[in-house]
Amino acid sequence: MKFVNHEEVAAKTKTRLTKNTLLKGVFAAATGFGLVVLAILLYRIVTQGSDYLSFEFFTSFASRIPENSGIKAAILGSVYLMLVVAPVSMFLGVGTAIYLEEYAKRNKFTNFIKVNISNLAGVPSVVFGLLGLTIFVRFFDLGISILAAGLTMSLLILPIIIVASQEAIRAVPNELREASFAMGATRWQTILRVVLPASIPGILTGSILALSRAIGETAPLVVIGIPTILMFTPDGIMSTFTALPMQIFDWTKRPQVEFHDVAAAGIIVLMGLLIIMNSIAVFIRNKYQKRY
């Protein structure tokens, strides 16, 4: 009969507790470092740009004089861009997710497609800019228009929406589908009236987060040749336009310190838009997500 060696147990327990405390401190320090850097960044941006935030800043065009510069053309261009990106990316993304989860057969080819879609979510945005330049700007001759940029941005966030929609659809219990089939519903009726209503919160959350990435992207717009400064607002999806990230990018390149302060004001506006979009996503998730 073996007896417990209390001294050995106490020694091992002490070693484990020491390692636990050490790693806890390391993780806390890493978190604190990130928060400190973020706080410094936010403080610098707010202190630099707050003086330029005014009503005229939102209603004025870009100017060679920092005090007269505004984001009217840029913010309207971003709105027009999102009006193209949102319906295109959500229709294609949700449709693809429905097909892969509800209709496609489970085989190696389907798994190969799913893996590659997930991999596309990690591809650098500049690659999608090159793709948009080749296909939409040159091949389809759409030029540097809102439509060309919107389709390019849709390609950028499409993998994210597909993956988020797949996860939301996959989370719907099979019992709900089987109950619908038992009542005589077709597969499409089951998807439309059972699966989609149950998965809409997750789909909308992923879509809004993907759109918040698209509204802040600069690299694809630079690659396809979107101008940084315009003195007019777009009047249709085929119009030339500029976007808020492009305007900020131009101001940060200028040597005058005042333009850097104007860029900080633009960053504050862009962060505000991102915070609003992310808050809407969190609200939808918390309010409408069902627990099964």
Tab-separated table of C-alpha atoms in Angstrom:
chain	number	residue	atom	x	y	z
A	1	MET	CA	0.000	0.000	0.000
A	2	LYS	CA	1.455	3.315	-1.066
A	3	PHE	CA	1.168	6.421	1.018
A	4	VAL	CA	1.003	9.991	-0.261
A	5	ASN	CA	4.270	11.882	0.102
A	6	HIS	CA	2.945	15.190	1.372
A	7	GLU	CA	6.293	16.914	1.116
A	8	GLU	CA	6.646	15.989	-2.587
A	9	VAL	CA	3.061	17.075	-3.298
A	10	ALA	CA	3.654	20.378	-1.511
A	11	ALA	CA	6.878	20.986	-3.469
A	12	LYS	CA	5.207	20.291	-6.831
A	13	THR	CA	2.209	22.423	-5.886
A	14	LYS	CA	4.482	25.304	-4.939
A	15	THR	CA	6.325	25.019	-8.266
A	16	ARG	CA	3.072	25.046	-10.209
A	17	LEU	CA	1.750	28.027	-8.274
A	18	THR	CA	4.999	29.912	-8.905
A	19	LYS	CA	4.801	29.226	-12.645
A	20	ASN	CA	1.146	30.248	-12.646
A	21	THR	CA	1.906	33.537	-10.899
A	22	LEU	CA	4.843	34.236	-13.208
A	23	LEU	CA	2.857	33.596	-16.392
A	24	LYS	CA	-0.074	35.588	-15.039
A	25	GLY	CA	2.270	38.525	-14.507
A	26	VAL	CA	3.734	38.162	-18.015
A	27	PHE	CA	0.276	38.149	-19.612
A	28	ALA	CA	-0.875	41.079	-17.489
A	29	ALA	CA	2.241	43.033	-18.487
A	30	ALA	CA	1.632	42.297	-22.169
A	31	THR	CA	-1.981	43.459	-21.856
A	32	GLY	CA	-0.936	46.556	-19.950
A	33	PHE	CA	1.712	47.426	-22.528
A	34	GLY	CA	-0.835	47.234	-25.334
A	35	LEU	CA	-3.327	49.377	-23.410
A	36	VAL	CA	-0.664	51.980	-22.588
A	37	VAL	CA	0.421	52.245	-26.227
A	38	LEU	CA	-3.230	52.538	-27.310
A	39	ALA	CA	-3.890	55.220	-24.690
A	40	ILE	CA	-0.841	57.227	-25.813
A	41	LEU	CA	-1.927	56.938	-29.452
A	42	LEU	CA	-5.483	58.064	-28.682
A	43	TYR	CA	-4.245	60.938	-26.513
A	44	ARG	CA	-1.890	62.157	-29.232
A	45	ILE	CA	-4.559	61.969	-31.946
A	46	VAL	CA	-7.221	63.706	-29.845
A	47	THR	CA	-4.919	66.495	-28.660
A	48	GLN	CA	-3.652	67.088	-32.205
A	49	GLY	CA	-6.938	66.993	-34.069
A	50	SER	CA	-9.578	68.279	-31.658
A	51	ASP	CA	-8.902	71.936	-32.535
A	52	TYR	CA	-9.778	71.326	-36.190
A	53	LEU	CA	-13.088	69.562	-35.515
A	54	SER	CA	-15.863	71.978	-36.410
A	55	PHE	CA	-18.954	72.232	-38.580
A	56	GLU	CA	-16.855	73.755	-41.362
A	57	PHE	CA	-14.548	70.746	-41.256
A	58	PHE	CA	-17.444	68.541	-42.380
A	59	THR	CA	-18.811	70.961	-44.976
A	60	SER	CA	-15.576	72.119	-46.658
A	61	PHE	CA	-13.485	70.564	-49.411
A	62	ALA	CA	-9.754	69.915	-49.162
A	63	SER	CA	-7.550	72.972	-49.411
A	64	ARG	CA	-3.896	73.962	-49.612
A	65	ILE	CA	-4.516	75.952	-46.425
A	66	PRO	CA	-4.801	73.631	-43.395
A	67	GLU	CA	-7.299	75.860	-41.593
A	68	ASN	CA	-9.669	75.724	-44.570
A	69	SER	CA	-9.390	71.984	-45.233
A	70	GLY	CA	-12.386	69.726	-44.800
A	71	ILE	CA	-13.664	66.222	-45.503
A	72	LYS	CA	-16.896	66.898	-47.388
A	73	ALA	CA	-15.877	65.083	-50.587
A	74	ALA	CA	-14.081	62.334	-48.668
A	75	ILE	CA	-16.882	61.453	-46.264
A	76	LEU	CA	-19.538	61.504	-48.991
A	77	GLY	CA	-17.275	59.320	-51.133
A	78	SER	CA	-16.955	56.834	-48.267
A	79	VAL	CA	-20.747	56.752	-47.883
A	80	TYR	CA	-21.226	56.096	-51.611
A	81	LEU	CA	-18.549	53.413	-51.434
A	82	MET	CA	-20.326	51.609	-48.592
A	83	LEU	CA	-23.631	51.791	-50.501
A	84	VAL	CA	-21.974	49.618	-53.155
A	85	VAL	CA	-19.910	47.391	-50.869
A	86	ALA	CA	-22.673	46.469	-48.395
A	87	PRO	CA	-25.286	44.952	-50.750
A	88	VAL	CA	-22.759	43.287	-53.068
A	89	SER	CA	-20.660	41.692	-50.337
A	90	MET	CA	-23.593	40.640	-48.143
A	91	PHE	CA	-25.610	39.146	-51.029
A	92	LEU	CA	-22.670	37.155	-52.375
A	93	GLY	CA	-21.262	36.273	-48.970
A	94	VAL	CA	-24.488	35.075	-47.358
A	95	GLY	CA	-25.533	33.278	-50.554
A	96	THR	CA	-22.228	31.434	-50.713
A	97	ALA	CA	-22.461	30.468	-47.041
A	98	ILE	CA	-26.005	29.140	-47.499
A	99	TYR	CA	-24.954	27.012	-50.456
A	100	LEU	CA	-21.870	25.595	-48.731
A	101	GLU	CA	-23.707	24.768	-45.504
A	102	GLU	CA	-27.152	23.734	-46.738
A	103	TYR	CA	-26.817	22.460	-50.312
A	104	ALA	CA	-23.230	21.430	-51.076
A	105	LYS	CA	-22.264	17.803	-50.529
A	106	ARG	CA	-19.706	17.025	-47.837
A	107	ASN	CA	-16.677	15.901	-49.825
A	108	LYS	CA	-13.020	16.775	-50.339
A	109	PHE	CA	-13.761	19.387	-52.996
A	110	THR	CA	-16.174	21.252	-50.703
A	111	ASN	CA	-13.660	21.108	-47.862
A	112	PHE	CA	-10.995	22.409	-50.250
A	113	ILE	CA	-13.209	25.406	-51.118
A	114	LYS	CA	-13.930	26.148	-47.436
A	115	VAL	CA	-10.247	26.019	-46.502
A	116	ASN	CA	-9.297	28.368	-49.324
A	117	ILE	CA	-12.059	30.818	-48.425
A	118	SER	CA	-10.710	30.899	-44.872
A	119	ASN	CA	-7.189	31.451	-46.208
A	120	LEU	CA	-8.380	34.354	-48.375
A	121	ALA	CA	-9.465	36.180	-45.215
A	122	GLY	CA	-5.771	36.519	-44.317
A	123	VAL	CA	-4.511	37.727	-47.700
A	124	PRO	CA	-3.040	41.289	-47.579
A	125	SER	CA	-5.446	43.947	-48.830
A	126	VAL	CA	-2.975	45.204	-51.445
A	127	VAL	CA	-3.398	41.889	-53.303
A	128	PHE	CA	-7.122	42.560	-53.640
A	129	GLY	CA	-6.239	46.029	-54.894
A	130	LEU	CA	-4.127	44.509	-57.666
A	131	LEU	CA	-6.972	42.136	-58.512
A	132	GLY	CA	-9.456	45.014	-58.663
A	133	LEU	CA	-7.096	47.055	-60.830
A	134	THR	CA	-6.702	44.188	-63.294
A	135	ILE	CA	-10.331	43.066	-63.496
A	136	PHE	CA	-12.614	46.004	-62.750
A	137	VAL	CA	-10.540	49.069	-63.667
A	138	ARG	CA	-8.826	47.755	-66.815
A	139	PHE	CA	-10.605	44.619	-68.080
A	140	PHE	CA	-14.171	45.866	-67.541
A	141	ASP	CA	-13.049	49.471	-68.140
A	142	LEU	CA	-14.880	50.863	-65.105
A	143	GLY	CA	-12.121	53.381	-64.436
A	144	ILE	CA	-11.462	54.842	-61.002
A	145	SER	CA	-15.147	54.948	-60.197
A	146	ILE	CA	-17.181	54.180	-57.095
A	147	LEU	CA	-18.393	50.951	-58.714
A	148	ALA	CA	-14.854	49.696	-59.398
A	149	ALA	CA	-13.681	50.549	-55.886
A	150	GLY	CA	-16.836	49.080	-54.326
A	151	LEU	CA	-16.423	45.775	-56.156
A	152	THR	CA	-12.751	45.673	-55.140
A	153	MET	CA	-13.621	46.272	-51.492
A	154	SER	CA	-16.350	43.652	-51.734
A	155	LEU	CA	-13.736	41.091	-52.764
A	156	LEU	CA	-11.650	42.146	-49.767
A	157	ILE	CA	-14.318	41.499	-47.138
A	158	LEU	CA	-16.171	38.690	-48.915
A	159	PRO	CA	-14.186	35.852	-47.234
A	160	ILE	CA	-14.843	37.385	-43.804
A	161	ILE	CA	-18.600	37.563	-44.407
A	162	ILE	CA	-18.675	34.024	-45.806
A	163	VAL	CA	-16.856	32.561	-42.802
A	164	ALA	CA	-18.981	34.522	-40.298
A	165	SER	CA	-22.190	33.496	-42.072
A	166	GLN	CA	-21.088	29.851	-42.179
A	167	GLU	CA	-20.474	29.859	-38.444
A	168	ALA	CA	-23.852	31.488	-37.775
A	169	ILE	CA	-25.712	29.010	-39.995
A	170	ARG	CA	-23.784	26.072	-38.549
A	171	ALA	CA	-24.791	27.143	-35.031
A	172	VAL	CA	-28.496	26.604	-35.779
A	173	PRO	CA	-29.478	23.233	-34.225
A	174	ASN	CA	-30.331	20.444	-36.667
A	175	GLU	CA	-33.460	19.727	-34.617
A	176	LEU	CA	-35.013	22.930	-35.963
A	177	ARG	CA	-34.364	21.849	-39.544
A	178	GLU	CA	-35.719	18.362	-38.905
A	179	ALA	CA	-38.861	19.777	-37.294
A	180	SER	CA	-39.420	21.977	-40.338
A	181	PHE	CA	-38.959	19.038	-42.708
A	182	ALA	CA	-41.382	16.989	-40.580
A	183	MET	CA	-44.022	19.677	-41.100
A	184	GLY	CA	-43.663	19.265	-44.881
A	185	ALA	CA	-41.508	22.309	-45.624
A	186	THR	CA	-39.070	22.239	-48.512
A	187	ARG	CA	-35.368	22.860	-48.018
A	188	TRP	CA	-35.631	26.459	-49.237
A	189	GLN	CA	-38.656	27.131	-46.997
A	190	THR	CA	-36.683	25.724	-44.082
A	191	ILE	CA	-33.716	27.959	-44.872
A	192	LEU	CA	-35.874	31.047	-45.377
A	193	ARG	CA	-38.184	30.645	-42.380
A	194	VAL	CA	-36.091	28.716	-39.869
A	195	VAL	CA	-32.343	28.849	-40.531
A	196	LEU	CA	-31.941	32.468	-41.637
A	197	PRO	CA	-34.056	34.050	-38.846
A	198	ALA	CA	-32.048	32.097	-36.283
A	199	SER	CA	-28.683	32.982	-37.839
A	200	ILE	CA	-29.349	36.628	-38.779
A	201	PRO	CA	-27.726	38.070	-35.590
A	202	GLY	CA	-24.429	36.285	-36.279
A	203	ILE	CA	-24.556	37.122	-39.981
A	204	LEU	CA	-25.211	40.819	-39.336
A	205	THR	CA	-22.515	41.003	-36.669
A	206	GLY	CA	-19.881	39.519	-38.976
A	207	SER	CA	-21.027	41.652	-41.899
A	208	ILE	CA	-20.898	44.915	-39.960
A	209	LEU	CA	-17.429	44.116	-38.621
A	210	ALA	CA	-16.299	43.323	-42.177
A	211	LEU	CA	-17.758	46.615	-43.450
A	212	SER	CA	-15.969	48.484	-40.679
A	213	ARG	CA	-12.723	47.034	-42.035
A	214	ALA	CA	-13.600	48.084	-45.579
A	215	ILE	CA	-14.385	51.691	-44.643
A	216	GLY	CA	-10.923	52.107	-43.109
A	217	GLU	CA	-8.854	50.406	-45.829
A	218	THR	CA	-6.450	52.501	-47.891
A	219	ALA	CA	-4.140	50.091	-49.762
A	220	PRO	CA	-6.687	48.801	-52.335
A	221	LEU	CA	-7.792	52.357	-53.111
A	222	VAL	CA	-4.200	53.463	-53.610
A	223	VAL	CA	-3.503	50.556	-55.957
A	224	ILE	CA	-6.512	51.176	-58.199
A	225	GLY	CA	-5.627	54.877	-58.402
A	226	ILE	CA	-8.313	56.656	-56.391
A	227	PRO	CA	-7.400	60.383	-56.150
A	228	THR	CA	-6.556	61.860	-52.777
A	229	ILE	CA	-8.110	65.294	-53.312
A	230	LEU	CA	-11.324	66.226	-55.142
A	231	MET	CA	-13.202	69.518	-55.192
A	232	PHE	CA	-16.596	67.991	-55.986
A	233	THR	CA	-18.902	65.327	-54.612
A	234	PRO	CA	-19.864	62.161	-56.517
A	235	ASP	CA	-23.201	62.079	-58.318
A	236	GLY	CA	-23.429	58.370	-59.152
A	237	ILE	CA	-21.675	55.026	-58.921
A	238	MET	CA	-19.645	55.761	-62.055
A	239	SER	CA	-18.283	59.025	-60.669
A	240	THR	CA	-14.698	59.610	-59.656
A	241	PHE	CA	-14.450	59.963	-55.893
A	242	THR	CA	-12.135	60.058	-52.945
A	243	ALA	CA	-12.540	58.421	-49.539
A	244	LEU	CA	-11.745	59.400	-45.987
A	245	PRO	CA	-8.711	57.076	-45.640
A	246	MET	CA	-7.276	58.489	-48.886
A	247	GLN	CA	-7.731	62.052	-47.645
A	248	ILE	CA	-5.991	61.224	-44.370
A	249	PHE	CA	-3.203	59.479	-46.286
A	250	ASP	CA	-2.608	62.616	-48.356
A	251	TRP	CA	-2.506	64.917	-45.342
A	252	THR	CA	-0.001	62.726	-43.494
A	253	LYS	CA	2.384	62.852	-46.488
A	254	ARG	CA	2.620	66.641	-46.451
A	255	PRO	CA	5.570	68.282	-44.701
A	256	GLN	CA	3.536	70.981	-42.928
A	257	VAL	CA	2.832	70.123	-39.303
A	258	GLU	CA	-0.614	71.741	-39.548
A	259	PHE	CA	-1.724	69.162	-42.106
A	260	HIS	CA	-0.723	66.408	-39.673
A	261	ASP	CA	-3.116	67.978	-37.175
A	262	VAL	CA	-5.851	68.044	-39.830
A	263	ALA	CA	-5.123	64.369	-40.522
A	264	ALA	CA	-5.559	63.673	-36.795
A	265	ALA	CA	-8.996	65.321	-36.980
A	266	GLY	CA	-9.866	63.056	-39.908
A	267	ILE	CA	-8.661	60.036	-37.930
A	268	ILE	CA	-10.960	61.032	-35.061
A	269	VAL	CA	-13.924	61.089	-37.457
A	270	LEU	CA	-12.938	57.725	-38.936
A	271	MET	CA	-12.524	56.190	-35.469
A	272	GLY	CA	-15.941	57.539	-34.538
A	273	LEU	CA	-17.496	55.794	-37.546
A	274	LEU	CA	-15.717	52.547	-36.673
A	275	ILE	CA	-16.820	52.722	-33.039
A	276	ILE	CA	-20.441	53.317	-34.107
A	277	MET	CA	-20.388	50.376	-36.529
A	278	ASN	CA	-18.759	48.041	-34.003
A	279	SER	CA	-21.210	49.152	-31.304
A	280	ILE	CA	-24.130	48.338	-33.595
A	281	ALA	CA	-22.637	44.886	-34.193
A	282	VAL	CA	-22.286	44.258	-30.445
A	283	PHE	CA	-25.828	45.519	-29.815
A	284	ILE	CA	-27.303	43.204	-32.464
A	285	ARG	CA	-25.358	40.250	-31.121
A	286	ASN	CA	-26.379	40.807	-27.504
A	287	LYS	CA	-30.028	41.680	-28.151
A	288	TYR	CA	-31.085	39.221	-30.839
A	289	GLN	CA	-28.790	36.236	-30.476
A	290	LYS	CA	-30.743	33.218	-29.284
A	291	ARG	CA	-29.377	30.550	-26.977
A	292	TYR	CA	-30.276	27.003	-27.914
